XYZ file of C-alpha atoms in Angstrom:
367
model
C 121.732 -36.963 -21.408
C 118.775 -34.295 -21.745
C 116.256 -34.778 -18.724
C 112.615 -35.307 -19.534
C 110.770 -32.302 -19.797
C 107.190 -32.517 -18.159
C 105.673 -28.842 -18.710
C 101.986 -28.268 -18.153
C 100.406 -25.053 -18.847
C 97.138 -23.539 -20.424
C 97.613 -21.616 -23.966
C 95.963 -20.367 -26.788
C 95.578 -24.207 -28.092
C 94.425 -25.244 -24.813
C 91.072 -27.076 -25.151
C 88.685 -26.190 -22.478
C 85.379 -27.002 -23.843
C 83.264 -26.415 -26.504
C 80.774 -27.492 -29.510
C 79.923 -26.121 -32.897
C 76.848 -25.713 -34.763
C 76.821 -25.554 -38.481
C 74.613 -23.618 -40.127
C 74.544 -22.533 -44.737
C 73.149 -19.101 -45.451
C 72.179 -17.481 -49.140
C 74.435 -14.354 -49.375
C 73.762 -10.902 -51.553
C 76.638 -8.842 -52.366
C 75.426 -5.372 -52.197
C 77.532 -4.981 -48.957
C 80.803 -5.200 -51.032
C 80.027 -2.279 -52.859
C 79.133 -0.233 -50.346
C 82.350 -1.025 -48.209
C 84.855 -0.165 -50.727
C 82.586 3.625 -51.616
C 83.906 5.036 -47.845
C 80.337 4.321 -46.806
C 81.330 4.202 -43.234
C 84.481 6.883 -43.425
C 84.040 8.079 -39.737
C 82.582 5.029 -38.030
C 84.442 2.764 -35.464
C 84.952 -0.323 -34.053
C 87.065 -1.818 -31.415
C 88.775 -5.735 -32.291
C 89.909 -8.330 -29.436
C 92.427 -10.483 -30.462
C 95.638 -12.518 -29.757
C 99.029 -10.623 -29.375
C 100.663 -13.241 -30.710
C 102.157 -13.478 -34.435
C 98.336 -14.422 -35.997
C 96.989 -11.127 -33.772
C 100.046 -9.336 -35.319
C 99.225 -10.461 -39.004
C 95.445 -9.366 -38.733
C 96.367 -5.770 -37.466
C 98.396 -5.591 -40.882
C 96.099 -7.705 -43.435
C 92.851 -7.381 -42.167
C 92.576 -4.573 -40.002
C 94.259 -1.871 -41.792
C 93.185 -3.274 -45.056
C 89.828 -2.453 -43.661
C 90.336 0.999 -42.285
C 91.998 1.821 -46.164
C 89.125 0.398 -48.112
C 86.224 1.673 -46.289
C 87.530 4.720 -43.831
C 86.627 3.003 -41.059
C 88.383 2.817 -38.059
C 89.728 0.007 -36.603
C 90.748 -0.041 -32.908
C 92.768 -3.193 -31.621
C 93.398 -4.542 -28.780
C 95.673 -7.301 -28.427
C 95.204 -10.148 -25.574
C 97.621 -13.587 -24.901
C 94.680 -16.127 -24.906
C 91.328 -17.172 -25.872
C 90.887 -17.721 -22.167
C 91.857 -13.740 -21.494
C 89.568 -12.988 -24.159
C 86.660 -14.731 -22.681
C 87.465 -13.018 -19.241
C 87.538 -9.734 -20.756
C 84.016 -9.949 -22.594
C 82.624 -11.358 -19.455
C 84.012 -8.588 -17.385
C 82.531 -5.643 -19.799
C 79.114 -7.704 -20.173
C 77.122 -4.886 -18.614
C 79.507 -2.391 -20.505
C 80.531 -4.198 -23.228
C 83.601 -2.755 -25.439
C 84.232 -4.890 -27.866
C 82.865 -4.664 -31.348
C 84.144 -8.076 -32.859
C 86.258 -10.737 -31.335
C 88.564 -13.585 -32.936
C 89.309 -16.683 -30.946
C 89.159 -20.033 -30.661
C 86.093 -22.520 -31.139
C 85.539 -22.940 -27.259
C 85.596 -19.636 -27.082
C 83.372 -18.802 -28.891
C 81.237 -21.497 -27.545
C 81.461 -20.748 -23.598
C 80.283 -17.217 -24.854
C 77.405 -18.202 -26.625
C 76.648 -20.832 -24.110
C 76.749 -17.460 -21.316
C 74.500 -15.253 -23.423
C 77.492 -12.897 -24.165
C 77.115 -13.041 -28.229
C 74.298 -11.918 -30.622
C 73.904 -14.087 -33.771
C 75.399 -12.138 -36.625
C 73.143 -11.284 -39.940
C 75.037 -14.049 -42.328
C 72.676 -12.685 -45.138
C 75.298 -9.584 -44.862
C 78.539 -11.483 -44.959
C 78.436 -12.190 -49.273
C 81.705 -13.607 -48.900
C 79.948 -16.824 -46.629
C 79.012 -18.002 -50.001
C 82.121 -19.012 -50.717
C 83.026 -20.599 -47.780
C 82.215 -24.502 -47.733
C 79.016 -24.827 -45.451
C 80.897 -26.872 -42.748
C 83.064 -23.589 -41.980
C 80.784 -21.075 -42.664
C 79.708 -20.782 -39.119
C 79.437 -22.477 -35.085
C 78.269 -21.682 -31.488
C 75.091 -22.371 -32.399
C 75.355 -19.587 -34.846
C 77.063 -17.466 -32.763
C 80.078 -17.417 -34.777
C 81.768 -16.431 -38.006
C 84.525 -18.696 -39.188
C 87.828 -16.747 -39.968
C 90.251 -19.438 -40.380
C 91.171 -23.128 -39.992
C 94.305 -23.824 -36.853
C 95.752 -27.157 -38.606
C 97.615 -29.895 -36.453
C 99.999 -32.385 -37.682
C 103.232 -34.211 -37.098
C 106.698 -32.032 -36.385
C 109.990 -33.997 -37.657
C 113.553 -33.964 -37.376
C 115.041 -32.997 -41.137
C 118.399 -34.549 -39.515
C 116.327 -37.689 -38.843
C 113.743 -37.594 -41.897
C 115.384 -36.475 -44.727
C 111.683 -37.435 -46.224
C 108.733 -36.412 -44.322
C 107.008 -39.504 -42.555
C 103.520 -40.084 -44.040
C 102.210 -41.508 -40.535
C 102.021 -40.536 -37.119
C 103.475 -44.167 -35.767
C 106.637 -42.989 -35.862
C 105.543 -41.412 -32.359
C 105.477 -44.700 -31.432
C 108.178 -46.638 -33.275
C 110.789 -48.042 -30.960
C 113.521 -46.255 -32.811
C 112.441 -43.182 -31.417
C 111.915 -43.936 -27.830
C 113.510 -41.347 -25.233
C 113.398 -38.888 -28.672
C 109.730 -37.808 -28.777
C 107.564 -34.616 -27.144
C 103.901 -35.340 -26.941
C 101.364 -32.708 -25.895
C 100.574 -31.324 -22.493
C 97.479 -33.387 -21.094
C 95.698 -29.712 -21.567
C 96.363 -29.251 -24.863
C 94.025 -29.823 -27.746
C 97.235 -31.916 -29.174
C 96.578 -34.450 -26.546
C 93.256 -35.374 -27.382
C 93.831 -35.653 -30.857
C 96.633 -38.242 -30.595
C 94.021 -40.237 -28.656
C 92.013 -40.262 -31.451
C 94.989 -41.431 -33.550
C 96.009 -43.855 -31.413
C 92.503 -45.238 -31.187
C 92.458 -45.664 -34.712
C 95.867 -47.000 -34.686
C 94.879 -49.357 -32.321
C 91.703 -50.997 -34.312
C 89.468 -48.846 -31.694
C 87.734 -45.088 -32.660
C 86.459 -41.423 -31.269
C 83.837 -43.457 -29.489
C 86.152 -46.534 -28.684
C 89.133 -44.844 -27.349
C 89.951 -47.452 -24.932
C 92.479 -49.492 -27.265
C 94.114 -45.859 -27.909
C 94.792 -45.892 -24.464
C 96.658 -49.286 -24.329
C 98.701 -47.854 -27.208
C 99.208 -44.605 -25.123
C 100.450 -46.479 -22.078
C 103.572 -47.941 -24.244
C 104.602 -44.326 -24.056
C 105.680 -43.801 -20.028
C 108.900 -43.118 -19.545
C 109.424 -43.358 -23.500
C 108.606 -39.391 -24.206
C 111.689 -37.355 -23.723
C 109.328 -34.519 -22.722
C 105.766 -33.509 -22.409
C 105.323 -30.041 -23.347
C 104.118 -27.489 -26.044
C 106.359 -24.664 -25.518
C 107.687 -24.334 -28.807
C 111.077 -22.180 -27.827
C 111.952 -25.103 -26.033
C 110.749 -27.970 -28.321
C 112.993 -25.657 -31.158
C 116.083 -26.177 -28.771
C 115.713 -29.723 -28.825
C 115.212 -30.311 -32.487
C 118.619 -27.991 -32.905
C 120.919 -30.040 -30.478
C 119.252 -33.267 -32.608
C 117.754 -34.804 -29.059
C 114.495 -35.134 -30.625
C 113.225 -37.031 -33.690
C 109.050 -36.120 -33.661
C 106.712 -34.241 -32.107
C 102.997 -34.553 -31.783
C 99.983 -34.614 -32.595
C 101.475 -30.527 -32.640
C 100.722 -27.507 -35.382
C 103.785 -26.021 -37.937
C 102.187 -22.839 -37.588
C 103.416 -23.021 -33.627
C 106.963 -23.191 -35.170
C 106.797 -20.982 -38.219
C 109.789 -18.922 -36.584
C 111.733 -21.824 -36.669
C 110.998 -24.257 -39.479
C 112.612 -21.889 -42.170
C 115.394 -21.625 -40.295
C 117.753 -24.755 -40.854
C 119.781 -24.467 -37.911
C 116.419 -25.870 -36.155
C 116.432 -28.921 -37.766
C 112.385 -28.721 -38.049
C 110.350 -29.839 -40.911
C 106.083 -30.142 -40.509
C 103.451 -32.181 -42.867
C 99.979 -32.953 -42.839
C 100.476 -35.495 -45.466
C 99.803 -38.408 -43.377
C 97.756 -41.099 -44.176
C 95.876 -40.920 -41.269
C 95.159 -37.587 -42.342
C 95.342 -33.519 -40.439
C 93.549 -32.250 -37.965
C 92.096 -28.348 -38.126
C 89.980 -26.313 -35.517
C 88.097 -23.630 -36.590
C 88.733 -20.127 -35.109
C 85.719 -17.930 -35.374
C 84.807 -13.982 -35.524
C 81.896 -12.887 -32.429
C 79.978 -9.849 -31.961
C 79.034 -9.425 -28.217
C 75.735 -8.772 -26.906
C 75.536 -4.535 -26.923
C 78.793 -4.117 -28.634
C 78.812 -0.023 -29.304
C 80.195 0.013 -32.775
C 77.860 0.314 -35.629
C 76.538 -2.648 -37.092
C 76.783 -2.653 -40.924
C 80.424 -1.332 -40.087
C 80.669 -4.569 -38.213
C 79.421 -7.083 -41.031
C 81.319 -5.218 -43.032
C 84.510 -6.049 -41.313
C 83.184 -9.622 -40.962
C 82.664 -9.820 -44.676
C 86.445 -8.382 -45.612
C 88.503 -10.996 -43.307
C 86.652 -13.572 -45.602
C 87.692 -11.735 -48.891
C 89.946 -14.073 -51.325
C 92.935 -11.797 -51.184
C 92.920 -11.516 -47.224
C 92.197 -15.130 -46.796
C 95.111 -15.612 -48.917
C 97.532 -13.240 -47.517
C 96.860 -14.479 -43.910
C 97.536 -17.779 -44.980
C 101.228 -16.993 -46.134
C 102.077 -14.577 -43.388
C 101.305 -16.963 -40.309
C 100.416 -20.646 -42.497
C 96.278 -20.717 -40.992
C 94.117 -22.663 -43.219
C 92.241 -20.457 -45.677
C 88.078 -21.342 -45.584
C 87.262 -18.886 -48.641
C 87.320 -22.363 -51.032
C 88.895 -19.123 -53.678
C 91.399 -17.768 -51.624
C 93.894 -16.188 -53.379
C 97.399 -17.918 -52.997
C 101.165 -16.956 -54.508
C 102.589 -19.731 -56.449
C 105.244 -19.751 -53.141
C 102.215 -20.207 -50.356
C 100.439 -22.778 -53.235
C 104.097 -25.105 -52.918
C 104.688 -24.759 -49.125
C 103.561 -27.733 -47.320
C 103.061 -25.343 -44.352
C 99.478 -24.017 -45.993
C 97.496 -26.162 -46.695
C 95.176 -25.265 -49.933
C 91.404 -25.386 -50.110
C 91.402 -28.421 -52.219
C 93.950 -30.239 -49.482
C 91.738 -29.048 -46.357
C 88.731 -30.504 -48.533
C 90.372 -33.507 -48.938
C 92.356 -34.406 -46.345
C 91.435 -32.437 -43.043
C 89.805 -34.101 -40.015
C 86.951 -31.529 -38.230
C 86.617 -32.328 -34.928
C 83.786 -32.776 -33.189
C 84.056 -30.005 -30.550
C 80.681 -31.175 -28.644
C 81.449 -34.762 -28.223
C 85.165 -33.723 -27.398
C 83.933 -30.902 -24.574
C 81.415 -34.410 -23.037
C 84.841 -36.273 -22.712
C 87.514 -34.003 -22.014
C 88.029 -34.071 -18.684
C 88.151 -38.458 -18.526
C 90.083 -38.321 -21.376
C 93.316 -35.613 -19.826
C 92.937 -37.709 -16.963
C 93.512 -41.232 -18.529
C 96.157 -39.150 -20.592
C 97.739 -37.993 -17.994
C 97.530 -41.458 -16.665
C 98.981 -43.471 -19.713
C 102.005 -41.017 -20.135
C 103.060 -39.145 -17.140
């Protein structure tokens, strides 16, 4: 019999702390013209992003895109975590080398909450305008959404030959000893407290009864843990039936891969849950600042939005992205319409007040 896996560790999906402002701008369009005429053929700018597969796809559909439409040069620099990211910006803060930065939401609000960001000029980003108002931008302003990290329910094809439409199954007694759930640490973790709170007749506010539900869970988990190379080895030897509250795009190496046995949805009735990632100038970057918006405004352009979205499955905010008919029937990317429908924002401020009560009691109910 498999022994139960209990792996903590911090990652890219790691929630630390954070809160989001949300802010609607008017948007002219000159600055599209201008960036595809060359205007800034001989200017530069240096990127900090992750090195992982979604770093890997902006280098190809956003960054060099960029540097061919405009002649601008792109310089990138490649990082593990949001959490490397931050240390880097605050290590260069009296030298800062960093033009633009992508990370995640409590990144870019423990930067804005140090002073480390300037608020960019949205009335330069034309593309904002077609972003819906709750994702046009956060950290108190400080930040530029890029693209929506979606969280749902992982499934054993063997086991589901359907997807499940609900996240009980976590909880189901057929599945006991044949479930992961998320490292305490992980933003995973708090949002199946929020499930379970709702499952439970409780709330965000009233998590108490998701607790109860949570407790039913010791020694029930087969493992706690969100490293996905070894959640993939599990689903292939058929020793686990769900995982969650976890993201497909965390297992888009596998999933297409049957040998893995892993299928993903967000159609559950309970609904999906997405964190925005964001785009931050630092305070002092050295790269010229029109050059800047103008890389801002390209990563929301329909046709990057939409190629991003099929290369590494993120959740496109450009409400007209532009999608192929083979991204529009994967259940892996979710549309514009779906996100508008279906997806659950979190409240990053109210989650950052809680956080560390609630990986305690989690850590509590099933460790």
């Amino acid at each position: 019999m498999t022994d139960k896996i209990f792996n903590i560790r911090v990652d890219r999906r790691s929630f630390l702390a954070g809160s989001a402002a949300i802010a609607a701008s008017t948007l002219p369009s000159p600055l599209i013209r201008s960036a595809s005429a060359q205007e800034f053929a001989g200017k530069q700018i240096r990127v900090l992003t992750w090195s992982d597969p979604t770093g890997q796809a902006a280098v190809k559909n956003i960054m060099q895109t960029f540097e061919a439409k405009t002649g601008a040069k792109v310089i990138a620099d490649l990082t593990g975590s949001t959490s490397d990211m931050i240390a880097k910006i605050k290590a260069s803060a009296s030298k800062p080398q960093y033009d633009v930065v992508v990370l995640s939401g409590f990144g870019a609000d423990s930067l804005a909450e140090a002073g480390l960001l300037e608020k960019p000029d949205t009335s330069a980003i034309a593309n904002l305008s077609r972003v819906d108002p709750k994702y046009q931008t956060g950290a108190n302003g400080h930040g530029i959404g890029y693209f929506l990290w979606s969280d749902g329910l992982i499934y054993n094809t063997n086991r589901y030959t359907t997807p499940p439409k609900s996240y009980d199954v976590i909880w189901n007694a057929a599945n006991e000893g044949k479930i992961v759930l998320p490292t305490p640490d992980n933003l995973g973790a708090l949002e199946l407290i929020i499930v379970a709170a709702k499952a439970a007749g409780g709330d965000l506010k009233n998590p108490d009864p998701g607790f109860e539900l949570l407790k039913k869970m010791k020694g029930k988990a087969l493992a706690v843990t969100t490293n996905s190379n070894q959640i993939a080895d599990l689903f292939r030897s058929n020793a686990v039936n769900a995982a969650g509250v976890m993201s497909p795009l965390t297992f888009s190496t596998f999933i297409p891969n049957p040998e893995f046995n892993i299928g993903g949805t967000y159609d559950l009735a309970e609904g999906f849950f997405v964190d925005l990632q964001y785009m931050v100038i630092p305070k002092g970057h050295p790269g010229d600042a029109a050059t800047v918006n103008a890389f801002l405004n390209h990563a929301l352009d329909p046709v990057v939005q939409g190629k991003m979205a099929e290369e590494v499955w993120y959740g496109p905010i450009n409400q007209d992205a532009i999608l192929s008919d083979k991204a529009k029937q994967s259940p892996f990317i979710p549309s514009p319409a779906v996100i508008k429908e279906r997806a659950n924002r979190l409240d990053s401020g109210f989650l950052a007040s809680v956080r560390d009560d609630w990986i305690q009691r989690y850590t509590d109910a099933v460790m």
